[in-house]
Amino acid sequence: MGSASEDLLVTLQILPGFFSNCLFLAVYDSVVLVKRVVTLLSRSRSAGCGEWRRMLTSEGLRSIWNSFLLDAHKQVKLGCEAPNSKVVKVPDEPWWSSTVVPCGSRIQTGGECHLLDFESSDRPLVVNFGSAT
C-alpha cells in the first residue's frame, strides 16, 4: 500500500472521533450562549458579565485534529511488540549510601540501559515516570 492510501485510512479512522469532539464543543458553546442571553434578558448583573471565550474555534479544531493524528501514528500498538526505550536506573538506596552495583551486572545504577532489561517473567513491569522539578 502506498503512503497516500495509508493516509486516507488514518483519516477515515480519525473522522468519527474528531466530529464527535466538534459536536461536543458546538453544544457547549450553544449552552453558554443561551445562558448569557438569558442572563442579559433578566438583567442580572451578578452572573455572566465576563468575556465569553468560545470553545469551537479554528485553533481548537486544529489542536483536536493534531492530537488525533498523533494518537493514530503512535508507535505502540495493542498486541504488538513493546518498544525498548533507553532509560536510566535510579539507585534503590539513598544517594549517600555506600551500596555499589557490580560492574558486570546487567543493569548498572546511573548508567544507560533499556526498559526491557528490567522485565521478568515472574512479576509485572512497573515503571515510575517521576519528576525532579
CSV table of C-alpha atoms in Angstrom, one decimal:
chain,number,residue,atom,x,y,z
A,1,MET,CA,0.0,0.0,0.0
A,2,GLY,CA,1.2,3.5,-0.8
A,3,SER,CA,1.6,6.4,1.6
A,4,ALA,CA,-1.5,8.2,0.2
A,5,SER,CA,-3.7,5.2,0.8
A,6,GLU,CA,-2.4,4.8,4.4
A,7,ASP,CA,-3.1,8.5,5.0
A,8,LEU,CA,-6.6,8.0,3.7
A,9,LEU,CA,-7.2,5.1,6.0
A,10,VAL,CA,-5.8,7.0,9.0
A,11,THR,CA,-8.1,9.9,8.1
A,12,LEU,CA,-11.1,7.7,7.8
A,13,GLN,CA,-10.3,6.2,11.3
A,14,ILE,CA,-9.9,9.6,12.9
A,15,LEU,CA,-13.0,11.4,11.4
A,16,PRO,CA,-15.7,9.9,13.7
A,17,GLY,CA,-13.9,10.9,16.9
A,18,PHE,CA,-13.0,14.3,15.5
A,19,PHE,CA,-16.6,15.0,14.6
A,20,SER,CA,-17.9,13.9,17.9
A,21,ASN,CA,-15.5,16.3,19.7
A,22,CYS,CA,-16.6,19.1,17.4
A,23,LEU,CA,-20.2,18.3,18.2
A,24,PHE,CA,-19.5,18.4,21.9
A,25,LEU,CA,-17.8,21.8,21.6
A,26,ALA,CA,-20.7,23.2,19.5
A,27,VAL,CA,-23.2,22.0,22.1
A,28,TYR,CA,-21.1,23.5,24.9
A,29,ASP,CA,-20.8,26.9,23.1
A,30,SER,CA,-24.6,26.8,22.5
A,31,VAL,CA,-25.4,26.2,26.1
A,32,VAL,CA,-23.0,29.0,27.2
A,33,LEU,CA,-24.6,31.4,24.6
A,34,VAL,CA,-28.1,30.6,25.8
A,35,LYS,CA,-27.1,31.1,29.4
A,36,ARG,CA,-25.6,34.5,28.5
A,37,VAL,CA,-28.7,35.6,26.6
A,38,VAL,CA,-31.0,34.5,29.5
A,39,THR,CA,-28.7,36.4,31.9
A,40,LEU,CA,-28.8,39.5,29.7
A,41,LEU,CA,-32.6,39.4,29.3
A,42,SER,CA,-33.1,39.0,33.1
A,43,ARG,CA,-30.7,42.0,33.6
A,44,SER,CA,-28.9,40.1,36.3
A,45,ARG,CA,-25.5,41.7,36.8
A,46,SER,CA,-24.4,39.1,39.3
A,47,ALA,CA,-23.6,36.3,36.8
A,48,GLY,CA,-22.1,36.1,33.3
A,49,CYS,CA,-20.7,39.7,32.9
A,50,GLY,CA,-17.2,38.5,31.9
A,51,GLU,CA,-15.9,37.9,28.4
A,52,TRP,CA,-17.1,34.8,26.7
A,53,ARG,CA,-14.4,32.6,25.2
A,54,ARG,CA,-15.8,30.2,22.5
A,55,MET,CA,-14.6,26.7,22.5
A,56,LEU,CA,-15.3,25.9,18.9
A,57,THR,CA,-12.6,27.9,17.1
A,58,SER,CA,-10.3,27.1,14.2
A,59,GLU,CA,-7.3,26.9,16.6
A,60,GLY,CA,-9.2,24.4,18.8
A,61,LEU,CA,-10.2,22.3,15.9
A,62,ARG,CA,-6.6,22.2,14.6
A,63,SER,CA,-5.5,21.2,18.1
A,64,ILE,CA,-8.0,18.4,18.2
A,65,TRP,CA,-7.1,17.1,14.7
A,66,ASN,CA,-3.4,17.1,15.6
A,67,SER,CA,-4.0,15.2,18.8
A,68,PHE,CA,-6.0,12.5,16.9
A,69,LEU,CA,-3.2,12.3,14.3
A,70,LEU,CA,-0.6,11.9,17.0
A,71,ASP,CA,-2.6,9.1,18.5
A,72,ALA,CA,-3.1,7.4,15.2
A,73,HIS,CA,0.6,7.4,14.3
A,74,LYS,CA,1.9,6.3,17.7
A,75,GLN,CA,4.5,3.6,17.7
A,76,VAL,CA,2.9,1.4,20.4
A,77,LYS,CA,0.0,-0.8,19.2
A,78,LEU,CA,-2.0,-3.1,21.4
A,79,GLY,CA,-0.9,-6.7,20.9
A,80,CYS,CA,2.3,-5.8,19.2
A,81,GLU,CA,5.9,-5.9,20.4
A,82,ALA,CA,6.7,-3.4,23.2
A,83,PRO,CA,9.3,-0.6,22.5
A,84,ASN,CA,12.6,-0.9,24.2
A,85,SER,CA,13.4,2.7,25.1
A,86,LYS,CA,16.5,3.9,26.7
A,87,VAL,CA,16.2,4.6,30.5
A,88,VAL,CA,18.4,5.4,33.4
A,89,LYS,CA,18.3,3.3,36.5
A,90,VAL,CA,17.9,5.3,39.7
A,91,PRO,CA,19.6,3.7,42.8
A,92,ASP,CA,17.4,1.9,45.2
A,93,GLU,CA,19.4,3.3,48.2
A,94,PRO,CA,19.7,7.0,49.1
A,95,TRP,CA,22.5,8.8,47.2
A,96,TRP,CA,24.6,9.0,50.4
A,97,SER,CA,24.5,5.2,50.8
A,98,SER,CA,27.7,3.2,50.2
A,99,THR,CA,25.9,0.5,48.2
A,100,VAL,CA,27.9,-0.3,45.0
A,101,VAL,CA,26.5,-2.1,42.0
A,102,PRO,CA,28.9,-4.6,40.5
A,103,CYS,CA,30.3,-3.5,37.1
A,104,GLY,CA,29.5,-6.8,35.5
A,105,SER,CA,25.8,-6.7,36.4
A,106,ARG,CA,23.1,-6.4,33.7
A,107,ILE,CA,21.7,-3.2,35.0
A,108,GLN,CA,24.1,-0.6,36.3
A,109,THR,CA,22.9,2.2,38.6
A,110,GLY,CA,23.1,5.6,36.9
A,111,GLY,CA,24.1,4.1,33.6
A,112,GLU,CA,22.2,3.9,30.4
A,113,CYS,CA,20.1,0.8,29.9
A,114,HIS,CA,16.9,-0.3,28.1
A,115,LEU,CA,13.4,-0.6,29.5
A,116,LEU,CA,13.1,-4.3,28.8
A,117,ASP,CA,16.3,-5.0,30.7
A,118,PHE,CA,14.1,-4.8,33.8
A,119,GLU,CA,11.4,-7.3,32.7
A,120,SER,CA,11.0,-10.6,34.5
A,121,SER,CA,8.5,-13.5,33.8
A,122,ASP,CA,7.6,-13.8,37.5
A,123,ARG,CA,6.4,-10.2,38.1
A,124,PRO,CA,4.8,-7.3,36.1
A,125,LEU,CA,7.0,-4.5,34.9
A,126,VAL,CA,6.1,-1.2,36.7
A,127,VAL,CA,7.8,2.0,35.6
A,128,ASN,CA,7.6,5.2,37.6
A,129,PHE,CA,7.9,8.3,35.4
A,130,GLY,CA,8.8,10.7,38.3
A,131,SER,CA,9.8,14.3,38.1
A,132,ALA,CA,12.7,16.2,39.7
A,133,THR,CA,11.0,19.6,39.4
